[in-house]
């Protein structure tokens, strides 16, 4: 987390002030990649995360 925070600070210093960055950090305690619908999971429904994955 410390490294990510440092990188974010460096990027914020060099980014244009007119357009803020779009950064989403999702922290889940017990979530594997194969438990999301965008990776083929059929039983667990994750529509919001699937939509975010589809939109990039």
Short mmCIF file of N, CA and C in Angstrom, two decimals:
data_model
loop_
_atom_site.label_atom_id
_atom_site.label_comp_id
_atom_site.label_asym_id
_atom_site.label_seq_id
_atom_site.Cartn_x
_atom_site.Cartn_y
_atom_site.Cartn_z
N UNK A 1 0.82 -1.18 0.00
CA UNK A 1 0.00 0.00 0.00
C UNK A 1 0.87 1.25 0.00
N UNK A 2 1.97 1.20 0.70
CA UNK A 2 2.84 2.36 0.78
C UNK A 2 3.42 2.69 -0.59
N UNK A 3 3.80 1.67 -1.33
CA UNK A 3 4.36 1.88 -2.67
C UNK A 3 3.29 2.45 -3.60
N UNK A 4 2.07 1.92 -3.53
CA UNK A 4 0.99 2.45 -4.36
C UNK A 4 0.69 3.90 -4.02
N UNK A 5 0.73 4.24 -2.75
CA UNK A 5 0.48 5.62 -2.34
C UNK A 5 1.56 6.55 -2.86
N UNK A 6 2.80 6.10 -2.81
CA UNK A 6 3.90 6.92 -3.30
C UNK A 6 3.79 7.14 -4.81
N UNK A 7 3.45 6.09 -5.53
CA UNK A 7 3.28 6.21 -6.98
C UNK A 7 2.14 7.16 -7.30
N UNK A 8 1.06 7.05 -6.55
CA UNK A 8 -0.09 7.93 -6.76
C UNK A 8 0.29 9.39 -6.52
N UNK A 9 1.07 9.66 -5.50
CA UNK A 9 1.51 11.03 -5.23
C UNK A 9 2.38 11.56 -6.36
N UNK A 10 3.27 10.73 -6.86
CA UNK A 10 4.13 11.16 -7.97
C UNK A 10 3.31 11.43 -9.23
N UNK A 11 2.36 10.58 -9.51
CA UNK A 11 1.51 10.79 -10.68
C UNK A 11 0.64 12.03 -10.52
N UNK A 12 0.18 12.28 -9.32
CA UNK A 12 -0.67 13.45 -9.07
C UNK A 12 0.12 14.74 -9.29
N UNK A 13 1.40 14.72 -8.98
CA UNK A 13 2.23 15.91 -9.17
C UNK A 13 2.43 16.22 -10.64
N UNK A 14 2.46 15.21 -11.48
CA UNK A 14 2.72 15.43 -12.90
C UNK A 14 1.46 15.48 -13.74
N UNK A 15 0.32 15.13 -13.17
CA UNK A 15 -0.94 15.12 -13.93
C UNK A 15 -1.46 16.54 -14.12
N UNK A 16 -2.20 16.72 -15.21
CA UNK A 16 -2.81 18.02 -15.47
C UNK A 16 -3.92 18.28 -14.45
N UNK A 17 -4.00 19.51 -13.98
CA UNK A 17 -4.99 19.85 -12.96
C UNK A 17 -6.40 19.91 -13.51
N UNK A 18 -6.55 20.02 -14.82
CA UNK A 18 -7.88 20.16 -15.40
C UNK A 18 -8.66 18.85 -15.43
N UNK A 19 -7.99 17.72 -15.37
CA UNK A 19 -8.69 16.44 -15.43
C UNK A 19 -8.17 15.53 -14.31
N UNK A 20 -8.99 15.28 -13.29
CA UNK A 20 -8.55 14.41 -12.20
C UNK A 20 -8.48 12.95 -12.67
N UNK A 21 -7.59 12.16 -12.08
CA UNK A 21 -7.49 10.76 -12.47
C UNK A 21 -8.69 9.96 -11.98
N UNK A 22 -9.04 8.93 -12.72
CA UNK A 22 -10.13 8.03 -12.35
C UNK A 22 -9.51 6.75 -11.79
N UNK A 23 -9.40 6.68 -10.49
CA UNK A 23 -8.79 5.54 -9.82
C UNK A 23 -9.82 4.91 -8.89
N UNK A 24 -10.00 3.61 -9.03
CA UNK A 24 -10.90 2.87 -8.14
C UNK A 24 -10.09 1.76 -7.50
N UNK A 25 -10.06 1.74 -6.19
CA UNK A 25 -9.36 0.70 -5.44
C UNK A 25 -10.40 -0.11 -4.70
N UNK A 26 -10.47 -1.39 -5.03
CA UNK A 26 -11.43 -2.29 -4.40
C UNK A 26 -10.65 -3.26 -3.51
N UNK A 27 -10.99 -3.27 -2.25
CA UNK A 27 -10.34 -4.16 -1.30
C UNK A 27 -11.38 -5.16 -0.80
N UNK A 28 -11.13 -6.43 -1.04
CA UNK A 28 -12.04 -7.48 -0.59
C UNK A 28 -11.23 -8.51 0.18
N UNK A 29 -11.71 -8.88 1.33
CA UNK A 29 -10.97 -9.77 2.22
C UNK A 29 -10.82 -11.17 1.65
N UNK A 30 -11.88 -11.74 1.11
CA UNK A 30 -11.84 -13.14 0.69
C UNK A 30 -12.48 -13.28 -0.69
N UNK A 31 -11.90 -12.64 -1.68
CA UNK A 31 -12.45 -12.66 -3.04
C UNK A 31 -11.35 -13.08 -4.01
N UNK A 32 -11.57 -14.16 -4.72
CA UNK A 32 -10.63 -14.60 -5.73
C UNK A 32 -11.09 -14.17 -7.11
N UNK A 33 -10.17 -14.12 -8.07
CA UNK A 33 -10.52 -13.67 -9.42
C UNK A 33 -11.59 -14.55 -10.06
N UNK A 34 -11.61 -15.84 -9.70
CA UNK A 34 -12.57 -16.76 -10.30
C UNK A 34 -13.96 -16.67 -9.67
N UNK A 35 -14.16 -15.75 -8.75
CA UNK A 35 -15.46 -15.56 -8.11
C UNK A 35 -16.24 -14.39 -8.71
N UNK A 36 -15.76 -13.82 -9.80
CA UNK A 36 -16.42 -12.70 -10.46
C UNK A 36 -17.05 -13.17 -11.77
N UNK A 37 -18.21 -12.61 -12.07
CA UNK A 37 -18.91 -12.98 -13.30
C UNK A 37 -18.12 -12.66 -14.55
N UNK A 38 -17.31 -11.61 -14.52
CA UNK A 38 -16.53 -11.24 -15.71
C UNK A 38 -15.44 -12.27 -16.02
N UNK A 39 -15.14 -13.15 -15.07
CA UNK A 39 -14.17 -14.22 -15.30
C UNK A 39 -14.83 -15.58 -15.42
N UNK A 40 -16.15 -15.59 -15.63
CA UNK A 40 -16.83 -16.84 -15.92
C UNK A 40 -17.63 -17.46 -14.79
N UNK A 41 -17.70 -16.84 -13.63
CA UNK A 41 -18.47 -17.39 -12.52
C UNK A 41 -19.96 -17.37 -12.87
N UNK A 42 -20.63 -18.49 -12.69
CA UNK A 42 -22.04 -18.61 -13.06
C UNK A 42 -22.98 -18.48 -11.86
N UNK A 43 -22.54 -18.85 -10.66
CA UNK A 43 -23.44 -18.91 -9.51
C UNK A 43 -23.46 -17.62 -8.69
N UNK A 44 -22.32 -16.97 -8.58
CA UNK A 44 -22.25 -15.73 -7.79
C UNK A 44 -22.48 -14.56 -8.73
N UNK A 45 -23.44 -13.71 -8.42
CA UNK A 45 -23.77 -12.56 -9.27
C UNK A 45 -23.01 -11.32 -8.80
N UNK A 46 -22.24 -10.73 -9.70
CA UNK A 46 -21.49 -9.50 -9.41
C UNK A 46 -21.72 -8.50 -10.54
N UNK A 47 -22.94 -8.00 -10.72
CA UNK A 47 -23.25 -7.17 -11.88
C UNK A 47 -22.49 -5.85 -11.93
N UNK A 48 -22.27 -5.21 -10.79
CA UNK A 48 -21.58 -3.92 -10.80
C UNK A 48 -20.12 -4.10 -11.17
N UNK A 49 -19.45 -5.08 -10.59
CA UNK A 49 -18.05 -5.32 -10.93
C UNK A 49 -17.91 -5.81 -12.37
N UNK A 50 -18.87 -6.59 -12.84
CA UNK A 50 -18.85 -7.05 -14.23
C UNK A 50 -18.98 -5.87 -15.19
N UNK A 51 -19.86 -4.92 -14.86
CA UNK A 51 -20.03 -3.74 -15.71
C UNK A 51 -18.76 -2.88 -15.71
N UNK A 52 -18.15 -2.72 -14.54
CA UNK A 52 -16.90 -1.95 -14.47
C UNK A 52 -15.81 -2.62 -15.30
N UNK A 53 -15.74 -3.95 -15.27
CA UNK A 53 -14.74 -4.68 -16.05
C UNK A 53 -15.00 -4.52 -17.54
N UNK A 54 -16.26 -4.53 -17.93
CA UNK A 54 -16.60 -4.40 -19.35
C UNK A 54 -16.30 -3.00 -19.89
N UNK A 55 -16.47 -1.98 -19.03
CA UNK A 55 -16.23 -0.61 -19.46
C UNK A 55 -14.76 -0.22 -19.41
N UNK A 56 -13.95 -1.04 -18.74
CA UNK A 56 -12.52 -0.77 -18.68
C UNK A 56 -12.17 0.12 -17.56
#
